[in-house]
mmCIF file with all atom_site columns, C-alpha atoms in Angstrom:
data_model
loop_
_atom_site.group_PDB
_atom_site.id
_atom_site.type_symbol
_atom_site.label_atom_id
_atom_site.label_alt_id
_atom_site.label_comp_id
_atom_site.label_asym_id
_atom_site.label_entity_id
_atom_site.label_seq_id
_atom_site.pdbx_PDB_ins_code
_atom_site.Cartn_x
_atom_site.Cartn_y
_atom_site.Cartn_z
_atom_site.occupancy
_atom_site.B_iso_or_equiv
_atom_site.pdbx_formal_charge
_atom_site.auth_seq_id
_atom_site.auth_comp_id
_atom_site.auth_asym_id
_atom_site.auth_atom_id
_atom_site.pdbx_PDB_model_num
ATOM 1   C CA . UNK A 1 1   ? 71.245 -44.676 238.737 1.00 0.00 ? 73  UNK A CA 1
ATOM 2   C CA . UNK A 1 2   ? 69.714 -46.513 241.390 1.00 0.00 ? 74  UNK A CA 1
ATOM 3   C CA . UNK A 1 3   ? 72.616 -48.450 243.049 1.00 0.00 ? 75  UNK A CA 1
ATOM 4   C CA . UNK A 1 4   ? 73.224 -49.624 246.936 1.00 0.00 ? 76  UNK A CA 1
ATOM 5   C CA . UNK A 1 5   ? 76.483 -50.104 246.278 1.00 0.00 ? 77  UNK A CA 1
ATOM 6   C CA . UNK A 1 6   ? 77.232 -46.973 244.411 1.00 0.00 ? 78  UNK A CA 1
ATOM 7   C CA . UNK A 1 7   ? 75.370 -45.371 247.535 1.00 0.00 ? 79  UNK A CA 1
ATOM 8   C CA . UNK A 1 8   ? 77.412 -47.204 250.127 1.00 0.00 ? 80  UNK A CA 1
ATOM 9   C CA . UNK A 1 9   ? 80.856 -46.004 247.638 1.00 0.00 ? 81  UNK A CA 1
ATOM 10  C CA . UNK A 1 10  ? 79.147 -42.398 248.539 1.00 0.00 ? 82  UNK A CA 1
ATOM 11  C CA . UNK A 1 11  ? 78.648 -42.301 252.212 1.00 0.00 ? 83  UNK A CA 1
ATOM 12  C CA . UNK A 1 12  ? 74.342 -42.136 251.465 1.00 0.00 ? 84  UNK A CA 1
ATOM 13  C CA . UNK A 1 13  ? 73.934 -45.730 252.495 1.00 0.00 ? 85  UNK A CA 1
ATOM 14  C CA . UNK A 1 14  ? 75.526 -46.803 256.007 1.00 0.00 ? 86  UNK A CA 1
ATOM 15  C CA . UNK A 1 15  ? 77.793 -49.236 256.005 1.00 0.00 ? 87  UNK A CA 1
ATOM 16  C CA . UNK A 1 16  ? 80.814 -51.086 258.383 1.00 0.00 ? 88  UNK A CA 1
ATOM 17  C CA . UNK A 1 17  ? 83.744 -50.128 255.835 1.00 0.00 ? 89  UNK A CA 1
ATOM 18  C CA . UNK A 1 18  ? 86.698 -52.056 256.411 1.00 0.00 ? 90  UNK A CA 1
ATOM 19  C CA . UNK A 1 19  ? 88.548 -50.511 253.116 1.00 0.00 ? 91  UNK A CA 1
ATOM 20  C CA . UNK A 1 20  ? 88.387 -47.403 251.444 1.00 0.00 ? 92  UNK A CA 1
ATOM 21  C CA . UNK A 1 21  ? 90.753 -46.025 249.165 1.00 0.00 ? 93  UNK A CA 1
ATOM 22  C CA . UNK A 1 22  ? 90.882 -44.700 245.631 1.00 0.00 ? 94  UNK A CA 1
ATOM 23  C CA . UNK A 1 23  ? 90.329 -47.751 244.126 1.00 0.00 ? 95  UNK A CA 1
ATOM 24  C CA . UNK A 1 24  ? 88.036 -49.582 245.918 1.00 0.00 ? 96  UNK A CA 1
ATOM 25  C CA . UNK A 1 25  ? 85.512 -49.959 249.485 1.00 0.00 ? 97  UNK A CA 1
ATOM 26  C CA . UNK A 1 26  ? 85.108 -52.832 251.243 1.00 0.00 ? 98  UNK A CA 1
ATOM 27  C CA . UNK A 1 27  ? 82.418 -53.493 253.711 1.00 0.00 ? 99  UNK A CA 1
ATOM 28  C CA . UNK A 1 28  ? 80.769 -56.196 255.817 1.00 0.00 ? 100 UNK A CA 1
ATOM 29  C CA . UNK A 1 29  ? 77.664 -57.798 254.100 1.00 0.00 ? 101 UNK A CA 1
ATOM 30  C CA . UNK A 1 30  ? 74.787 -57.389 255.540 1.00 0.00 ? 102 UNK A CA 1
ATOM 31  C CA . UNK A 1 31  ? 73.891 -61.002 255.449 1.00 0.00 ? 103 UNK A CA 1
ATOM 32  C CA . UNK A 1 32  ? 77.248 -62.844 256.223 1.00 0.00 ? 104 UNK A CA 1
ATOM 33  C CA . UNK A 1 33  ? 77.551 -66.472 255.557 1.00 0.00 ? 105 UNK A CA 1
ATOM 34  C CA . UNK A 1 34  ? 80.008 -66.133 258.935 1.00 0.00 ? 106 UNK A CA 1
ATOM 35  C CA . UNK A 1 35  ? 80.490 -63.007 260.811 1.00 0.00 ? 107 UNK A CA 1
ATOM 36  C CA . UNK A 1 36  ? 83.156 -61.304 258.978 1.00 0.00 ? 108 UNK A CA 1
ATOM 37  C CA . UNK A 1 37  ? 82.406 -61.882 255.350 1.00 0.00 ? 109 UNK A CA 1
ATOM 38  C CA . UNK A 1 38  ? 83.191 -58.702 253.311 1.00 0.00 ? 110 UNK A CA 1
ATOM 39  C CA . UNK A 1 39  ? 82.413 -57.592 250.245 1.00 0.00 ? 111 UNK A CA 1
ATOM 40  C CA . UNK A 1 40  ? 84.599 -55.956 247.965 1.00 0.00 ? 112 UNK A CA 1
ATOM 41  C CA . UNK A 1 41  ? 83.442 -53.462 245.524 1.00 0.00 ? 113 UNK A CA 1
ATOM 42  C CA . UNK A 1 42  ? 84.970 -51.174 243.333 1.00 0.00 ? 114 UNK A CA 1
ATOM 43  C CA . UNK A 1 43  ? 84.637 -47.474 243.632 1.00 0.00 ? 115 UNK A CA 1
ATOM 44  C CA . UNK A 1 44  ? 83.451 -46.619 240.006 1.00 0.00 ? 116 UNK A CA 1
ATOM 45  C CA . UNK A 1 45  ? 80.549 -48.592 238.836 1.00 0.00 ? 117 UNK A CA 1
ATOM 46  C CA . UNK A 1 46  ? 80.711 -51.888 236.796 1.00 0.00 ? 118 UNK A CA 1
ATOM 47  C CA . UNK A 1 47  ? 77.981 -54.479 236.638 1.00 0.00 ? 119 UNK A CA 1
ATOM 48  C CA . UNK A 1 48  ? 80.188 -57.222 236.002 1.00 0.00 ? 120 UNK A CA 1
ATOM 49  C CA . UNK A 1 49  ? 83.949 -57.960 236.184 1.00 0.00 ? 121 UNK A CA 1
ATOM 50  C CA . UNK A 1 50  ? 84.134 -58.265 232.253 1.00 0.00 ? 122 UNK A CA 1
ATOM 51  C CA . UNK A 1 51  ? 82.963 -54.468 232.384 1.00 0.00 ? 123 UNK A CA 1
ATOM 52  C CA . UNK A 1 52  ? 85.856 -53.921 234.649 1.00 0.00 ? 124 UNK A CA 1
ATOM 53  C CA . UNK A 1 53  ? 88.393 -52.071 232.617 1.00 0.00 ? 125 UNK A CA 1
ATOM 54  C CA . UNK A 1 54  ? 91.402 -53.812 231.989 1.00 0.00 ? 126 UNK A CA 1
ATOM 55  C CA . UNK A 1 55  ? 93.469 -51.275 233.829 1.00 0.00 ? 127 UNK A CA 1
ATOM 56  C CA . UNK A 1 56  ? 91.326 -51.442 236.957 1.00 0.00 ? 128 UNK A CA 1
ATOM 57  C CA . UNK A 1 57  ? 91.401 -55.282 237.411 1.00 0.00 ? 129 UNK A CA 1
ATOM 58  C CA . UNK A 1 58  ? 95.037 -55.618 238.710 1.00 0.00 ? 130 UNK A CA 1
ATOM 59  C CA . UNK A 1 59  ? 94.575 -52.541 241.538 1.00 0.00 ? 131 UNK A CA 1
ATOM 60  C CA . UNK A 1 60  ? 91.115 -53.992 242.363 1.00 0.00 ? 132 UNK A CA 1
ATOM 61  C CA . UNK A 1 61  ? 92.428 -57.561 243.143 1.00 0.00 ? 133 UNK A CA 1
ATOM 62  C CA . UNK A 1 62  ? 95.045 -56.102 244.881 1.00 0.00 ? 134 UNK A CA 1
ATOM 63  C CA . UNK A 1 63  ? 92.321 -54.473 247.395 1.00 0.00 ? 135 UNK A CA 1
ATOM 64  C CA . UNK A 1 64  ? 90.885 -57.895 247.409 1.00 0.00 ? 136 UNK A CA 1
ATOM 65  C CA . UNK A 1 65  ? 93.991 -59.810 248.421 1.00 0.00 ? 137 UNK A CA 1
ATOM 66  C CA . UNK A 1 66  ? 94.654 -57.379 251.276 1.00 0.00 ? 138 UNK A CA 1
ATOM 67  C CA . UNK A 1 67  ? 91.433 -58.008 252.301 1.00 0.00 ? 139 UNK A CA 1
ATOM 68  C CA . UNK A 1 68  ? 91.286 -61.975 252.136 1.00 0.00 ? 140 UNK A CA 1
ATOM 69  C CA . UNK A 1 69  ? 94.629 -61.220 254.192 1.00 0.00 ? 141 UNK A CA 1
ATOM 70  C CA . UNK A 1 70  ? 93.189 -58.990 256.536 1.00 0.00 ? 142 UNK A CA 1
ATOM 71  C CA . UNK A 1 71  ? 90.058 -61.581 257.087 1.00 0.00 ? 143 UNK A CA 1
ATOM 72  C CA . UNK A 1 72  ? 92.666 -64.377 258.013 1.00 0.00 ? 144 UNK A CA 1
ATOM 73  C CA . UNK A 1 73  ? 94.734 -62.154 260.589 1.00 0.00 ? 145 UNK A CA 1
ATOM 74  C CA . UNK A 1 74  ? 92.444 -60.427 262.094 1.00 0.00 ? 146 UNK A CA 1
ATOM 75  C CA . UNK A 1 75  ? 89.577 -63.371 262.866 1.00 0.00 ? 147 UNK A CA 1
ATOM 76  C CA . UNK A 1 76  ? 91.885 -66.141 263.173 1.00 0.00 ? 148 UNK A CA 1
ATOM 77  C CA . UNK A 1 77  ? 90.360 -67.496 260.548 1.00 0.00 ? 149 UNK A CA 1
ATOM 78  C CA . UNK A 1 78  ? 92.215 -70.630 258.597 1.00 0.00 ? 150 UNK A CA 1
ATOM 79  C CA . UNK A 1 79  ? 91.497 -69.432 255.388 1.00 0.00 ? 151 UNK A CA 1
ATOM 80  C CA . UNK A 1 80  ? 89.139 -67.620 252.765 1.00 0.00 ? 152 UNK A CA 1
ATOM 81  C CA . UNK A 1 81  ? 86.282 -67.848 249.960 1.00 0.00 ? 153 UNK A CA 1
ATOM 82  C CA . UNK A 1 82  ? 87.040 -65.542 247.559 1.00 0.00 ? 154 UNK A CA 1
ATOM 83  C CA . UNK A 1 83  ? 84.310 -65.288 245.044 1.00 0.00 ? 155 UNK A CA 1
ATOM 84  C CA . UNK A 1 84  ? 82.108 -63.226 242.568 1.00 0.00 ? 156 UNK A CA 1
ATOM 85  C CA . UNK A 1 85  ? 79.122 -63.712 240.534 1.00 0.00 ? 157 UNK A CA 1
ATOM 86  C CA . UNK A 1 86  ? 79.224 -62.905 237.292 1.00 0.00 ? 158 UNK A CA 1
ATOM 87  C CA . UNK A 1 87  ? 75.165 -61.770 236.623 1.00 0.00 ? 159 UNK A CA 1
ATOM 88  C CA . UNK A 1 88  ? 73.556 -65.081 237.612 1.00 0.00 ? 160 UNK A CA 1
ATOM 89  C CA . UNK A 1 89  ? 72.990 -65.247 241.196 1.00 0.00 ? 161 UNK A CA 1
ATOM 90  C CA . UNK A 1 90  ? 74.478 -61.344 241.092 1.00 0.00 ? 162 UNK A CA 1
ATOM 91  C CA . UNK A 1 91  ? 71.989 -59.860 243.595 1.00 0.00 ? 163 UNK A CA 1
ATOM 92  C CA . UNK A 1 92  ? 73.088 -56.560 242.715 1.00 0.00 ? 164 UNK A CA 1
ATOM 93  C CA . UNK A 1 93  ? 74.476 -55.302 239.393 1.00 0.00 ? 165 UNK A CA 1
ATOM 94  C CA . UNK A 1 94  ? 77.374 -53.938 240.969 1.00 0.00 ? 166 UNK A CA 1
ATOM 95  C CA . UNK A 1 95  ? 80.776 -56.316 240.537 1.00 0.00 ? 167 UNK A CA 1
ATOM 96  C CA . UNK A 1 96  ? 81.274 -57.294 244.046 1.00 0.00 ? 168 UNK A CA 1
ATOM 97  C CA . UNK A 1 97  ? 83.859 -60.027 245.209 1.00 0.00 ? 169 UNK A CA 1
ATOM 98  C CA . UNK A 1 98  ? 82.855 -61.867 248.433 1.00 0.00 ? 170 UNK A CA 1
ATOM 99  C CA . UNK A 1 99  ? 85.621 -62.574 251.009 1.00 0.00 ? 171 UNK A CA 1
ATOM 100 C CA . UNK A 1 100 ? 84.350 -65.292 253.398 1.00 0.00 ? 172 UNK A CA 1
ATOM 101 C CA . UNK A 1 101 ? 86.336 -66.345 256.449 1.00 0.00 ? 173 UNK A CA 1
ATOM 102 C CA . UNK A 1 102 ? 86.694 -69.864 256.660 1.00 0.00 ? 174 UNK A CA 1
ATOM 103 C CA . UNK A 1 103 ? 87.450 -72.594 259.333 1.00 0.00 ? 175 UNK A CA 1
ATOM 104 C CA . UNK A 1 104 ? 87.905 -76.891 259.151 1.00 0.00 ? 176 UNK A CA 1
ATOM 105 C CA . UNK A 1 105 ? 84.370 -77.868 259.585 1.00 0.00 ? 177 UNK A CA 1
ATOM 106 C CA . UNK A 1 106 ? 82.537 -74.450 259.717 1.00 0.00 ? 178 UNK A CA 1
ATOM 107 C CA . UNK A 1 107 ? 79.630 -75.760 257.807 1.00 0.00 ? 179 UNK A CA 1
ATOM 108 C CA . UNK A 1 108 ? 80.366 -74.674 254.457 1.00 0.00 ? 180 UNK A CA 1
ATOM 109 C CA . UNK A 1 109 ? 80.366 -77.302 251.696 1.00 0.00 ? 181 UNK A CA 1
ATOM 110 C CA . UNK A 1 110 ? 82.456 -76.107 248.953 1.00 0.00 ? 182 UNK A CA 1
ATOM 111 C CA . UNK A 1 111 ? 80.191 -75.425 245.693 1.00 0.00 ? 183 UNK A CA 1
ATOM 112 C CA . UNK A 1 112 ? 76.847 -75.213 246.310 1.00 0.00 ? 184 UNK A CA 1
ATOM 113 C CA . UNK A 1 113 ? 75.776 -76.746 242.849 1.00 0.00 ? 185 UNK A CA 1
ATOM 114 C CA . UNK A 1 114 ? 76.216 -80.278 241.383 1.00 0.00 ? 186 UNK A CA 1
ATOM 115 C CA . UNK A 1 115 ? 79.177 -81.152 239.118 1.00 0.00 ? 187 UNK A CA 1
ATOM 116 C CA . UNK A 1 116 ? 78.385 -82.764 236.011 1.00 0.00 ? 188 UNK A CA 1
ATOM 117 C CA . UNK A 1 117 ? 81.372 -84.702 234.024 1.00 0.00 ? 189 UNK A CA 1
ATOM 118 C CA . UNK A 1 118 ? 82.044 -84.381 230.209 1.00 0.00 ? 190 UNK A CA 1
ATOM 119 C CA . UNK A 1 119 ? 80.412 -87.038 228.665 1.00 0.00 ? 191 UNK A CA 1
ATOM 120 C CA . UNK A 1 120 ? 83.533 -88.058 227.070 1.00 0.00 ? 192 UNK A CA 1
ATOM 121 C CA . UNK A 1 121 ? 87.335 -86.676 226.016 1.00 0.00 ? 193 UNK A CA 1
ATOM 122 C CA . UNK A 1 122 ? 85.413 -85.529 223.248 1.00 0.00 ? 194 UNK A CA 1
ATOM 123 C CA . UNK A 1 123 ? 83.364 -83.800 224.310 1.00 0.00 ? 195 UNK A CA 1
ATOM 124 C CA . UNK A 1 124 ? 86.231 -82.053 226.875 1.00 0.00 ? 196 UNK A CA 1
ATOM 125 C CA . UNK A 1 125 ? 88.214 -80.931 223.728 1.00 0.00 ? 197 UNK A CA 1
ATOM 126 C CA . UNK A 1 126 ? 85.019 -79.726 222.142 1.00 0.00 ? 198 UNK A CA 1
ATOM 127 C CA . UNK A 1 127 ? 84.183 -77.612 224.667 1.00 0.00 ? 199 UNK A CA 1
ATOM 128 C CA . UNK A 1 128 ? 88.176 -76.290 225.376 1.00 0.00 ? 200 UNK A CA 1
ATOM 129 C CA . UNK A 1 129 ? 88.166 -75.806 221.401 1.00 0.00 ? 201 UNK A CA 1
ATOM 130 C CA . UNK A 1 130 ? 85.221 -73.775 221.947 1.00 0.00 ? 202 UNK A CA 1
ATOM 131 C CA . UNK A 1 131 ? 86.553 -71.325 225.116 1.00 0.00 ? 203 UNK A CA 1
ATOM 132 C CA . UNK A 1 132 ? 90.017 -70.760 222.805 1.00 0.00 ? 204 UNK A CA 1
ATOM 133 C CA . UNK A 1 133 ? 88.412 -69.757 220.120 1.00 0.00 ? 205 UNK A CA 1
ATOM 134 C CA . UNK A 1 134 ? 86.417 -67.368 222.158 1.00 0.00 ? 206 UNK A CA 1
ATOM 135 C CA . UNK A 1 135 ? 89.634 -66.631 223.630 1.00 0.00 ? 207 UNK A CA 1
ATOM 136 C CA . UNK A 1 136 ? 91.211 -65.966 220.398 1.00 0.00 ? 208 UNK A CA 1
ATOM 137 C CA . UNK A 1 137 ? 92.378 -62.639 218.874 1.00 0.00 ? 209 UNK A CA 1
#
């Protein structure tokens, strides 16, 4: 397999690791939005975070919220992004969660696509009957 981030998980590909532990390895990205955004991967390799097993996802989110933490206290930033692309936009086919300090007025606007509304309440509920039935057992 082929992976950078399986490579940076392995010590081959160098890397400014701010986490490392059993369960996961955090590092700065290479292209930050701000200096200090880290990405978040987890030690085995998934693609994506339904691939995750369900076992994994509560001691990998863990990693991530002591990172988001550790962003905060030790930039002074206000707050954090905390996000992950789920293959669209996934640059690589690793699950990584971004961790993105942020400030009042850094520059960042929120979403970076449009919203679109339901056309109607009907169409709402057809959509949420949709996702629980997806949902369902």
């Amino acid at each position: 397999m082929d992976c950078v981030f399986c490579a940076v998980v392995a010590g081959t590909e160098p890397a400014h690791r701010v986490l490392d532990d059993d369960v996961a390895v955090a590092f700065l990205d290479r292209r930050p939005l701000f200096p200090g955004h880290v990405l978040v991967v987890p030690r085995d390799h998934h693609p994506t975070l339904t691939d995750l097993p369900p076992a994994a996802v509560g001691p990998f989110f863990l990693r991530v919220r002591r990172v988001a933490a550790a962003v905060e206290l030790g930039l002074g930033a206000a707050g954090t992004f905390v996000a992950a692309n789920n293959r669209v936009s996934q640059s690589v086919p690793h699950l990584h969660v971004h961790v993105v300090p942020r400030n009042p007025k850094d520059g960042l606007r929120g979403f970076f696509w449009p919203r679109r509304a339901y056309t109607d309440e009907a169409d709402a509920a057809l959509v949420a009957s949709r996702l629980r039935a997806a949902l369902a057992p």
